[in-house]
Amino acid sequence: MTNPDFATEGNSDENELEQEIADLERRLAKAKARRNTRSQSSELNPLTTPSSAGLQLSPISTSANHFLLLLSDSALPLGSFAFSSGLESYLAHTKAGFHGAGHPPATSPAPFASFLPLSVSAHASATLPFVLAAHRDPSTASLAALDDALDATIICTVGRRASVAQGRALLSIWERSLSAALGPPSSAVAAALQPFSALLKNPHKTDPPPVSAHLAPLFGAVGRLAGLGPEQTAYVYMLGHVKALVSAAVRAGMFGPYQAQKTLARPGVQGLVAAMVEREWKTPVEKAGQCVPVMDLWFGRHEVLYSRIFNS
Amino acid sequence: MDSPFPKSSSAPGEGRILARLLPNGVSGLSAITYQYPLKLIAPSRPSETKSVLVFLLSYGGGLVAGDTMDLKVNVEAGAKLSVVTQGHTKIFKSATPDIVTRQSMHVHVASGAALCLLPDPVQPFEGSVYEQTQVFKLAKDATLCLLDWVTQGRTARGEDWSFVRWVGRNEVWATGDGSGAGTDRLLVRDAVILDGGPRHPQLNSLRESMHAMGVVGTLLLRGPLVKSLGEFFVSEFAALPRLGSRDFRSDEAKAKAESDASSPLERWRAGRLEMEKESKLLWSAASVRGCVVVKFGAPAVEAGRQWIGSMLAQEGSISEIFGDYALLCVK
C-alpha cells in the first residue's frame, strides 16, 4: 500500500530548491538591472511607479513568475474541475467490488492516497514528455506534430475528451487574454500560436484531422511563450493535475476542503511532482506511454458508470 | 530428404516472412527465413486455405537474457497471413538490468491484404528485462488484427509482476498513397511501460499498481476485414450494464425479462457478463483515429484468454476470414 502520510521527501527536492533559489536570484538581478535602465515613467505595474521606487522588488514580481501564478491559478478557466481523470470511475469500481485483495474500501481517505500517486505517475509518463518537448520547440510545425502524436497515444475516448477540452480552453485563454499582455498582436510572441489555431479552425480534409489541440503540448508552448522555464512549466503542469484530482475528490465527497489543502501542502505531493518531472525530464515523446495499465481501464470505463458528476 | 523447415537467414534472431496471393487465389509464402533463436514454422499441408498460417516460435520456448529477435513481415496485395504461437512466450531472467531481451517486428501490409496476429501472452519471469516494438505500416484498405498481452509471470512460483522491466510498444501507421506526396502517418501508438525498478517512495510498487490484475492486454483492429469485429466490440461495450445502477424490478419481472431474452446473442451476452463479473475482468473499447482499441485486464490469465476467445468466436468474422487456426492461442 502507499504511504498515506506522504511524509517522505527526497534529496532531489533539496537540489531542486537550491536550483530554484539560484534561478530566482538570477532573475532578481536581471529584473533590477532592467528597472535601473528603464526610465522612471510609470508602467502598468504600480510597484514601479516613482512612489515605490525605493521598494526592494521581490523576485515574485518578474513577468515569468507573474504568469507562473496565473497558470497555476484554479480560476484559470480551463474547466479542469469537470474532469476527475478516472477518479470517479476508480471509486465506482472499487465500490462495486472490482478491486484486488488488500485494497481498501472506498469509504476512507485511503483510496485517494492510493489513487493520487498512481494517477500522477500515469499522467506524467503519458503526457509530460509532450509538455517538455513543446516547451523546447513551440514552433507551429513542432506543436502540430506533437499534438498529432499525442492524439495517437491517448487511446481512450474519455481521456481524449478531457485532454482536448482543456487544450482548447487553454488556446482560447491564450488568444483572448494572455497573448495581448506579452506584446502587440503583431509581435512574434503574441502571434506565435495563430498558425496552430488556424490549423485547428480550418475545415480539414484529412482524417484524422491535422491537429486536435491537446492540453500537454499547448501547455508547454504557452509556458515557454509566457517566459516560464521548462522546470517551472513541467512543475505547474503536474501540480495542475494534482489540484484537479484533489478538487475532484472534494466534489466527490471523499474529504473536505481542509483535508484537500493538507494533501496539497504535504511535502509528499511536492516531492512526488518533482520526482515525476525529473523522471520524464529526458524521455523522448516516442517513449511516452502508460505505466499503470489499469488506469486505462478505469478511464475508459467511466462511460459505463450509471451516474456521473464528472466528464472523465 | 528435404527438411520440413525453411532455410535460415544470416543474422542472429532475424527472420522474414513474405506472404502473397498465389495465382490460384490462395495465400501462400514466397519467402520465410529465420535464424536462432527465432524459429518460424509454416505447416506444409494446411487443412484450411483462408489464410496462410505461420507459427512464431523460439528455441526452448522462450527468450533468454540478451536475446534479440527481429522479424520483418510483408503481406502483399490481397494476401492473408495469420501468425500464432505455441504457448506463452517466456522471458527468462537477466543477470543485470542492462541486459535487455528484445523482440521487434516490422510489418508492411499492402492494399487489400490482411494480417491476423493473435499470439499467446508474453510471460516475463522474475528478474527479466524485456522490450518489444511492433510497427505496422498499413496501406489503404489493409487489415490488421493484433493482440498484445502480458502476464504477471509464473504464479506457481509466486511471481507477480516480479520482472525488472517490461516495455511494449505497438504502432499503427497509415502509409502514403504511393504517389510520393503522402507521407506515413501515425494512427495509434499504444505503449505500456511496466517498470519494477526503484521508484519514488510515494509511488506504489509495480505489483500494487497492477491492482491484482494477472494479465493485461490490448486488441488493435483496423481495416475493412475487421470492421464488423470492431463495431461488435464497440457495441458490446456500449451495451455493458451501468456500474452502480440498481435494479428496482420485482423478482417476477426479472424472471420474465430473463426468459424473454431469448435471442442467442442476448443469452450469450448474459453468460459473458456473468463470467466478467465472476472473474473480475475489466475491459473497454474505443474507436480512435480509424482503429478500434480494446483494453482488458483480469486477475487470472485464463479468464482473459477465455474472454477474448469468446468475443472473437461469438462475432465469428476472424474464423471466417482467416480460418479457425488463427484463433489457436485464444481458445
XYZ file of C-alpha atoms in Angstrom:
643
model
C 0.000 0.000 0.000
C 1.134 3.567 -0.432
C 2.278 5.588 2.421
C -0.858 7.561 3.239
C 1.076 10.234 5.078
C 3.127 11.414 2.135
C 5.736 12.010 4.779
C 8.978 11.482 2.949
C 10.848 13.891 0.817
C 13.848 13.015 -1.303
C 17.189 14.720 -1.607
C 16.252 15.698 -5.104
C 13.825 18.220 -3.666
C 16.600 19.993 -1.856
C 18.644 20.133 -5.000
C 15.619 21.355 -6.841
C 15.075 24.016 -4.203
C 18.695 25.113 -4.403
C 18.390 25.376 -8.131
C 15.178 27.293 -7.871
C 16.731 29.760 -5.416
C 19.709 30.274 -7.700
C 17.343 30.723 -10.593
C 15.220 33.233 -8.733
C 18.272 35.190 -7.632
C 19.420 35.418 -11.192
C 16.012 36.660 -12.217
C 16.023 39.213 -9.419
C 19.340 40.592 -10.550
C 18.043 40.808 -14.098
C 14.843 42.499 -13.033
C 16.788 45.066 -11.005
C 19.073 45.753 -13.912
C 16.074 46.233 -16.133
C 14.480 48.590 -13.654
C 17.607 50.674 -13.424
C 17.948 51.045 -17.160
C 14.337 51.865 -17.650
C 13.030 55.388 -17.417
C 11.121 56.327 -14.336
C 7.912 56.676 -16.303
C 5.136 54.815 -14.642
C 4.454 51.430 -16.131
C 1.398 49.274 -15.770
C 2.843 47.757 -12.667
C 2.178 50.044 -9.695
C 5.281 48.676 -7.985
C 7.486 50.503 -10.473
C 5.893 53.901 -10.060
C 8.123 56.561 -8.543
C 6.353 56.488 -5.219
C 7.504 52.946 -4.670
C 10.856 53.356 -6.328
C 12.645 52.802 -3.052
C 10.909 49.474 -2.526
C 13.005 46.346 -2.919
C 11.377 44.400 -5.690
C 10.922 40.815 -4.676
C 11.595 38.245 -7.364
C 7.940 37.342 -7.380
C 7.100 40.377 -9.465
C 9.040 39.225 -12.512
C 6.953 38.604 -15.555
C 7.669 34.869 -15.612
C 6.612 34.471 -12.001
C 3.534 36.526 -12.619
C 2.499 34.169 -15.423
C 3.503 31.175 -13.348
C 0.968 32.260 -10.766
C -1.677 32.897 -13.402
C -1.194 29.488 -14.994
C -1.358 27.747 -11.634
C -4.452 29.630 -10.546
C -7.505 27.479 -10.106
C -9.522 30.398 -11.523
C -7.809 29.814 -14.879
C -10.852 28.837 -16.924
C -9.538 25.511 -18.217
C -12.589 23.672 -16.953
C -10.341 21.227 -15.100
C -12.962 20.877 -12.389
C -15.154 18.996 -14.853
C -12.664 16.114 -15.054
C -11.683 13.614 -12.429
C -9.035 11.779 -14.502
C -10.548 8.405 -13.739
C -11.031 9.022 -10.001
C -14.798 8.804 -10.211
C -14.608 5.586 -12.198
C -11.979 4.179 -9.848
C -14.268 4.840 -6.884
C -17.235 3.246 -8.612
C -15.172 0.177 -9.475
C -13.712 -0.290 -6.005
C -17.178 0.187 -4.546
C -18.602 -2.447 -6.875
C -16.023 -4.953 -5.722
C -13.719 -4.629 -8.724
C -10.692 -4.189 -6.554
C -7.903 -6.529 -5.779
C -7.368 -8.249 -2.472
C -5.811 -5.957 0.088
C -7.160 -2.768 -1.407
C -9.125 -0.566 0.906
C -12.830 0.118 0.510
C -13.801 3.490 -0.890
C -15.078 4.942 2.348
C -11.899 6.410 3.822
C -9.199 8.796 2.642
C -7.116 5.682 1.935
C -8.342 5.128 -1.636
C -7.361 8.656 -2.558
C -3.933 8.198 -1.024
C -3.626 5.129 -3.205
C -5.062 6.706 -6.346
C -3.181 10.011 -6.302
C 0.371 8.704 -6.849
C -0.852 6.209 -9.441
C -2.631 8.911 -11.353
C 0.251 11.375 -11.123
C 2.708 8.741 -12.302
C 0.467 7.654 -15.189
C -0.241 11.249 -16.224
C 3.457 12.095 -16.155
C 4.614 9.087 -18.157
C 1.946 9.587 -20.810
C 1.886 13.359 -21.265
C 4.760 15.169 -19.551
C 7.280 14.420 -22.338
C 4.911 16.290 -24.676
C 4.835 19.335 -22.381
C 8.622 19.441 -22.257
C 9.039 18.859 -25.991
C 6.621 21.683 -26.822
C 8.464 23.935 -24.403
C 11.739 23.168 -26.169
C 10.254 23.934 -29.578
C 6.936 25.806 -29.610
C 7.013 26.412 -33.370
C 3.832 25.615 -35.254
C 5.307 22.625 -37.070
C 6.638 21.102 -33.881
C 3.469 21.826 -31.938
C 1.267 20.289 -34.634
C 3.449 17.173 -34.818
C 3.416 16.784 -31.035
C -0.321 17.287 -30.907
C -0.880 14.647 -33.594
C 1.478 12.184 -31.903
C -0.244 12.670 -28.553
C -3.611 12.220 -30.234
C -2.365 8.826 -31.479
C -1.180 7.913 -27.985
C -4.274 8.705 -25.921
C -6.309 5.713 -26.984
C -9.273 6.243 -24.746
C -12.339 8.247 -25.684
C -12.797 9.689 -22.223
C -9.156 10.687 -21.856
C -9.128 12.353 -25.250
C -12.238 14.312 -24.426
C -10.661 15.633 -21.246
C -7.337 16.475 -22.876
C -8.846 18.193 -25.906
C -11.422 20.183 -23.936
C -8.753 21.615 -21.671
C -6.311 22.149 -24.525
C -8.845 24.150 -26.500
C -9.740 26.132 -23.413
C -6.082 26.978 -22.876
C -5.731 28.043 -26.503
C -8.724 30.375 -26.104
C -7.319 31.814 -22.894
C -4.043 32.436 -24.649
C -5.675 34.105 -27.626
C -8.232 36.165 -25.799
C -6.417 37.037 -22.628
C -2.752 36.223 -22.224
C -1.183 36.957 -25.585
C -2.127 40.636 -25.538
C -0.192 41.095 -22.312
C 3.031 39.908 -23.902
C 3.102 42.287 -26.806
C 1.094 43.921 -29.579
C -0.937 41.458 -31.670
C 1.633 41.551 -34.438
C 4.585 40.688 -32.224
C 6.244 37.294 -32.571
C 5.246 36.147 -29.097
C 1.624 37.219 -29.255
C 1.119 35.758 -32.719
C 3.021 32.536 -32.064
C 0.005 30.279 -31.712
C -2.043 31.850 -34.514
C -0.990 29.381 -37.235
C -1.746 26.465 -34.914
C -5.109 27.899 -34.107
C -5.812 28.403 -37.809
C -4.903 24.763 -38.419
C -7.432 23.782 -35.804
C -10.222 26.001 -37.094
C -9.810 25.442 -40.816
C -12.070 22.837 -42.319
C -9.780 19.846 -42.661
C -9.801 17.267 -45.378
C -7.687 14.648 -43.654
C -8.982 12.006 -41.359
C -7.875 12.118 -38.598
C -7.748 15.954 -38.564
C -4.267 17.551 -38.571
C -4.478 18.851 -35.007
C -6.829 18.323 -32.075
C -5.401 20.787 -29.507
C -4.449 18.520 -26.625
C -3.561 20.134 -23.341
C 0.013 18.881 -22.848
C 1.773 20.351 -25.903
C -0.192 23.597 -25.704
C 0.681 23.964 -22.043
C 4.357 23.555 -22.873
C 4.129 26.135 -25.625
C 2.169 28.662 -23.552
C 4.617 28.197 -20.676
C 7.515 28.928 -22.979
C 5.823 31.965 -24.550
C 4.992 33.375 -21.130
C 8.651 33.141 -20.160
C 8.460 30.176 -17.804
C 11.419 27.838 -17.653
C 10.999 24.162 -18.564
C 11.112 23.055 -14.902
C 8.511 25.628 -13.905
C 6.266 24.699 -16.814
C 6.504 20.989 -16.080
C 6.014 21.525 -12.359
C 2.966 23.747 -12.716
C 1.515 21.355 -15.310
C 1.829 18.384 -12.981
C 0.662 20.390 -9.980
C -2.385 21.371 -12.020
C -3.176 17.680 -12.400
C -2.818 17.108 -8.653
C -5.035 20.102 -7.907
C -7.682 18.869 -10.324
C -7.618 15.452 -8.657
C -7.875 16.894 -5.171
C -10.694 19.171 -6.248
C -12.469 16.197 -7.804
C -12.061 14.283 -4.553
C -13.696 17.150 -2.658
C -16.548 17.339 -5.135
C -16.971 13.570 -4.979
C -17.330 13.908 -1.221
C -14.211 11.946 -0.326
C -12.991 14.644 2.035
C -13.421 18.318 2.787
C -11.521 21.439 1.786
C -9.170 21.401 4.777
C -8.070 17.855 4.063
C -7.689 18.935 0.440
C -5.313 21.760 1.308
C -3.497 19.447 3.695
C -2.994 16.949 0.884
C -1.734 19.658 -1.447
C 0.579 21.201 1.113
C 2.216 17.943 2.154
C 5.846 17.632 1.223
C 4.926 14.245 -0.188
C 2.980 15.763 -3.063
C 5.719 18.278 -3.684
C 8.333 15.554 -3.758
C 6.216 13.360 -5.961
C 5.606 16.050 -8.559
C 9.290 16.986 -8.590
C 10.278 13.338 -8.912
C 7.933 12.868 -11.856
C 9.365 15.923 -13.604
C 12.825 14.505 -13.028
C 11.808 11.046 -14.228
C 10.390 12.340 -17.521
C 12.944 15.116 -17.998
C 14.743 13.309 -20.800
C 12.016 10.976 -22.024
C 11.540 11.454 -25.777
C 7.892 11.678 -26.797
C 8.246 8.435 -28.770
C 8.879 6.663 -25.467
C 5.993 8.173 -23.576
C 3.424 5.589 -22.541
C 1.090 4.177 -19.966
C 2.778 2.888 -16.815
C -0.426 1.972 -14.970
C -2.453 -0.210 -17.369
C -5.419 -0.464 -15.038
C -5.724 3.340 -15.218
C -6.676 2.979 -18.892
C -9.432 0.593 -17.870
C -10.872 2.879 -15.194
C -10.574 5.839 -17.513
C -12.243 4.077 -20.422
C -14.963 2.580 -18.256
C -16.032 5.971 -16.973
C -18.568 5.700 -19.792
C -20.332 2.730 -18.193
C -20.987 4.456 -14.865
C -24.652 4.811 -14.063
C -24.311 8.259 -12.572
C -21.535 10.697 -13.298
C -20.660 14.093 -11.932
C -17.505 14.471 -13.998
C -16.677 14.307 -17.689
C -13.813 11.913 -17.072
C 15.406 -35.811 -47.634
C 14.194 -32.251 -47.670
C 13.991 -30.583 -44.299
C 10.428 -29.610 -43.461
C 11.782 -26.349 -42.023
C 12.599 -23.323 -44.098
C 16.189 -22.213 -44.601
C 17.848 -19.919 -42.070
C 18.847 -16.356 -42.766
C 22.142 -14.906 -41.615
C 21.928 -12.581 -38.608
C 21.022 -13.963 -35.164
C 17.358 -13.638 -34.333
C 16.446 -12.206 -37.715
C 13.552 -13.511 -39.669
C 11.438 -12.652 -42.617
C 8.001 -13.654 -43.798
C 6.731 -12.753 -47.221
C 3.133 -13.661 -47.903
C 1.486 -13.188 -51.246
C -1.554 -14.199 -53.173
C -0.889 -17.254 -55.335
C -2.368 -17.499 -58.835
C -4.994 -19.958 -57.600
C -6.368 -17.295 -55.273
C -4.917 -18.840 -52.118
C -2.479 -17.034 -49.853
C 0.983 -18.568 -49.779
C 4.507 -17.820 -48.589
C 7.067 -16.726 -51.126
C 9.788 -16.430 -48.533
C 10.263 -17.458 -44.943
C 13.668 -17.286 -43.317
C 14.806 -17.234 -39.722
C 17.853 -17.532 -37.533
C 18.375 -18.800 -33.980
C 16.826 -18.026 -31.500
C 13.883 -17.229 -33.721
C 12.030 -20.098 -35.303
C 9.204 -19.960 -37.809
C 7.130 -22.920 -38.903
C 4.668 -22.966 -41.750
C 2.609 -26.143 -41.834
C 3.138 -27.531 -45.324
C -0.306 -29.008 -45.880
C -2.759 -26.685 -44.228
C -6.215 -28.042 -43.631
C -7.730 -24.672 -44.409
C -6.781 -22.188 -47.064
C -8.437 -18.972 -45.900
C -5.103 -17.519 -44.859
C -1.542 -18.742 -44.713
C -0.501 -19.752 -41.209
C 2.898 -19.232 -39.570
C 3.936 -20.324 -36.094
C 6.215 -17.805 -34.416
C 8.405 -19.750 -32.019
C 11.669 -19.545 -30.211
C 14.110 -22.325 -29.416
C 13.435 -23.666 -25.956
C 10.083 -21.929 -25.869
C 11.389 -18.667 -24.580
C 13.927 -15.882 -24.823
C 16.956 -15.885 -22.564
C 18.601 -12.701 -21.394
C 20.037 -10.629 -24.177
C 18.271 -12.482 -26.975
C 17.181 -10.297 -29.843
C 14.511 -11.227 -32.315
C 13.836 -9.066 -35.299
C 11.111 -10.160 -37.627
C 10.157 -8.454 -40.855
C 6.832 -9.299 -42.357
C 5.436 -8.340 -45.740
C 1.915 -9.162 -46.712
C 1.448 -8.406 -50.388
C -1.712 -7.197 -52.048
C -4.700 -9.431 -51.492
C -2.859 -11.955 -49.292
C -3.929 -13.008 -45.820
C -1.472 -14.067 -43.142
C -2.180 -15.486 -39.686
C 0.569 -15.639 -37.091
C 0.212 -17.654 -33.889
C 2.486 -19.026 -31.184
C 2.650 -22.267 -29.246
C 2.285 -21.371 -25.608
C 3.376 -18.292 -23.663
C 6.479 -16.512 -24.834
C 8.661 -16.901 -21.755
C 11.173 -14.214 -20.962
C 13.975 -15.503 -18.759
C 15.819 -13.662 -16.045
C 18.575 -11.201 -16.922
C 21.732 -11.260 -14.830
C 21.813 -7.455 -14.704
C 19.188 -4.850 -15.636
C 21.254 -3.605 -18.569
C 20.948 -6.926 -20.397
C 17.764 -6.357 -22.350
C 15.876 -9.053 -24.185
C 14.291 -7.562 -27.274
C 11.716 -8.562 -29.766
C 10.862 -6.341 -32.675
C 8.551 -6.784 -35.577
C 8.211 -4.570 -38.621
C 5.220 -5.283 -40.769
C 4.019 -3.948 -44.102
C 0.515 -4.841 -45.142
C -0.326 -3.941 -48.724
C -3.630 -2.726 -50.042
C -6.372 -5.314 -49.679
C -4.068 -7.580 -47.667
C -4.597 -8.659 -44.085
C -2.594 -9.759 -41.060
C -4.070 -11.514 -38.062
C -1.654 -11.708 -35.138
C -3.255 -13.444 -32.192
C -0.381 -14.899 -30.153
C -0.251 -16.289 -26.637
C 0.631 -13.750 -23.977
C 4.197 -12.845 -23.088
C 5.191 -14.258 -19.719
C 8.085 -12.325 -18.202
C 9.834 -14.213 -15.404
C 11.179 -12.701 -12.238
C 14.212 -10.564 -12.959
C 13.616 -10.339 -16.705
C 14.188 -7.205 -18.768
C 12.189 -7.046 -21.969
C 11.399 -4.567 -24.683
C 9.057 -5.245 -27.533
C 8.423 -2.988 -30.506
C 5.872 -3.819 -33.161
C 5.419 -1.422 -36.039
C 2.648 -1.965 -38.548
C 2.548 0.037 -41.767
C -0.799 -0.343 -43.419
C -1.640 0.678 -46.950
C -5.109 1.876 -47.813
C -7.685 -0.869 -47.228
C -5.168 -3.076 -45.459
C -6.420 -5.011 -42.452
C -4.773 -5.635 -39.096
C -5.953 -7.646 -36.124
C -3.380 -7.522 -33.347
C -3.445 -8.896 -29.836
C -0.699 -7.993 -27.399
C -0.899 -9.216 -23.834
C 1.389 -9.757 -20.897
C 1.032 -11.808 -17.734
C 2.254 -11.432 -14.176
C 4.746 -14.316 -14.612
C 4.805 -17.794 -13.120
C 2.159 -17.678 -10.430
C 3.039 -21.226 -9.327
C 6.416 -19.852 -8.293
C 4.884 -16.850 -6.583
C 5.794 -14.433 -9.349
C 3.520 -11.422 -9.511
C 4.848 -8.715 -11.811
C 8.279 -9.518 -10.403
C 10.292 -8.636 -13.501
C 12.702 -5.725 -13.711
C 11.145 -4.062 -16.729
C 8.668 -4.776 -19.474
C 8.059 -2.327 -22.289
C 5.667 -2.998 -25.128
C 5.056 -0.567 -27.939
C 2.680 -1.056 -30.849
C 2.466 1.478 -33.623
C -0.034 1.512 -36.429
C 0.818 3.752 -39.362
C -1.118 4.568 -42.485
C 1.306 4.647 -45.393
C 1.195 7.338 -48.055
C -0.773 6.704 -51.191
C 2.391 5.677 -53.049
C 2.377 8.742 -55.286
C 5.206 10.099 -53.201
C 3.148 13.028 -51.993
C 1.696 11.429 -48.898
C 3.930 10.500 -46.011
C 3.322 7.852 -43.392
C 1.029 8.947 -40.634
C 0.967 7.541 -37.133
C -2.563 6.462 -36.279
C -2.140 4.767 -32.939
C 0.776 4.329 -30.592
C -0.045 2.008 -27.749
C 2.819 1.938 -25.301
C 2.913 0.201 -21.954
C 5.859 0.733 -19.639
C 5.992 -1.538 -16.625
C 8.990 -0.734 -14.516
C 9.676 -2.848 -11.457
C 12.872 -0.976 -10.681
C 13.492 1.502 -7.878
C 10.871 4.207 -7.727
C 9.914 7.282 -5.750
C 8.855 6.358 -2.194
C 5.418 7.923 -2.759
C 4.656 5.546 -5.582
C 3.068 2.145 -5.169
C 5.178 -0.822 -6.133
C 4.630 -2.190 -9.624
C 2.688 -5.113 -8.164
C 0.373 -2.791 -6.228
C -0.108 -0.546 -9.214
C -1.379 -3.544 -11.215
C -4.344 -3.741 -8.810
C -4.449 -7.545 -8.650
C -4.612 -7.942 -12.411
C -2.785 -11.068 -13.600
C -2.948 -10.266 -17.279
C -3.445 -7.062 -19.231
C -3.835 -6.806 -22.947
C -4.689 -4.719 -25.963
C -6.518 -5.712 -29.100
C -5.989 -3.385 -32.050
C -8.231 -3.537 -35.095
C -8.012 -1.615 -38.323
C -9.181 -2.177 -41.850
C -12.179 -3.320 -43.869
C -11.964 -7.025 -42.951
C -12.232 -6.359 -39.205
C -14.714 -3.510 -39.484
C -17.582 -5.641 -38.245
C -15.430 -7.054 -35.432
C -14.524 -3.543 -34.313
C -18.148 -2.479 -34.382
C -19.030 -5.577 -32.369
C -16.591 -4.655 -29.578
C -17.778 -1.054 -29.519
C -21.437 -2.027 -29.413
C -20.863 -4.692 -26.743
C -19.019 -2.089 -24.695
C -21.920 0.315 -25.090
C -24.275 -2.487 -24.027
C -22.464 -3.129 -20.740
C -24.714 -2.744 -17.719
C -24.222 0.594 -15.989
C -21.981 0.330 -12.989
C -23.744 1.491 -9.855
C -27.241 1.211 -11.291
C -29.876 -0.504 -9.221
C -32.487 -2.900 -10.342
C -35.890 -1.863 -8.971
C -37.846 -4.583 -10.742
C -39.648 -7.282 -8.832
C -38.328 -10.823 -8.890
C -41.128 -11.921 -11.225
C -40.411 -9.097 -13.641
C -36.735 -10.045 -13.641
C -37.502 -13.704 -14.255
C -39.864 -12.776 -17.057
C -37.318 -10.468 -18.655
C -34.755 -13.232 -18.455
C -36.971 -15.759 -20.160
C -37.865 -13.145 -22.764
C -34.218 -12.526 -23.524
C -34.258 -15.415 -25.852
C -32.110 -14.311 -28.775
C -28.849 -16.271 -28.942
C -26.831 -13.038 -28.732
C -28.653 -11.925 -25.600
C -28.213 -15.313 -23.965
C -24.531 -15.343 -24.859
C -24.156 -11.802 -23.553
C -25.838 -12.644 -20.264
C -23.440 -15.569 -19.825
C -20.444 -13.468 -20.733
C -21.435 -10.685 -18.352
C -21.775 -13.248 -15.588
C -18.314 -14.520 -16.406
C -16.871 -10.974 -16.482
C -18.344 -10.321 -13.066
C -17.116 -13.556 -11.540
C -13.623 -13.314 -12.938
C -13.442 -9.546 -12.218
C -12.482 -8.901 -15.799
C -12.460 -5.247 -16.837
C -12.449 -4.062 -20.403
C -13.101 -1.032 -22.534
C -13.305 -0.361 -26.242
C -12.832 2.868 -28.136
C -12.862 3.883 -31.750
C -9.831 6.083 -32.266
C -8.423 7.524 -35.492
C -9.888 4.820 -37.674
C -8.835 1.985 -35.364
C -10.710 0.152 -32.652
C -8.672 -0.305 -29.499
C -9.823 -2.796 -26.883
C -8.131 -2.876 -23.493
C -8.708 -5.618 -20.992
C -7.367 -6.917 -17.719
C -8.211 -9.866 -15.491
C -6.851 -11.345 -12.271
C -6.452 -14.752 -13.940
C -4.708 -15.294 -17.273
C -7.141 -17.994 -18.310
C -10.112 -15.707 -17.674
C -8.565 -13.174 -20.017
C -7.997 -15.828 -22.665
C -11.495 -17.193 -22.297
C -12.985 -13.727 -22.570
C -11.146 -12.617 -25.688
C -11.715 -16.042 -27.261
C -15.407 -15.853 -26.517
C -15.722 -12.376 -28.007
C -13.865 -13.339 -31.202
C -15.757 -16.622 -31.564
C -19.147 -15.027 -30.988
C -18.603 -12.366 -33.614
C -17.174 -15.025 -35.918
C -15.502 -12.982 -38.638
C -11.891 -13.855 -37.713
C -12.512 -17.548 -38.185
C -14.486 -16.843 -41.338
C -11.818 -14.637 -42.888
C -8.570 -16.132 -41.588
C -9.669 -19.662 -40.648
C -10.147 -21.350 -37.300
C -6.433 -21.822 -36.787
C -5.923 -18.066 -36.474
C -7.685 -18.400 -33.120
C -5.462 -21.226 -31.814
C -3.987 -19.156 -28.988
C -7.241 -17.730 -27.682
C -9.142 -20.963 -27.258
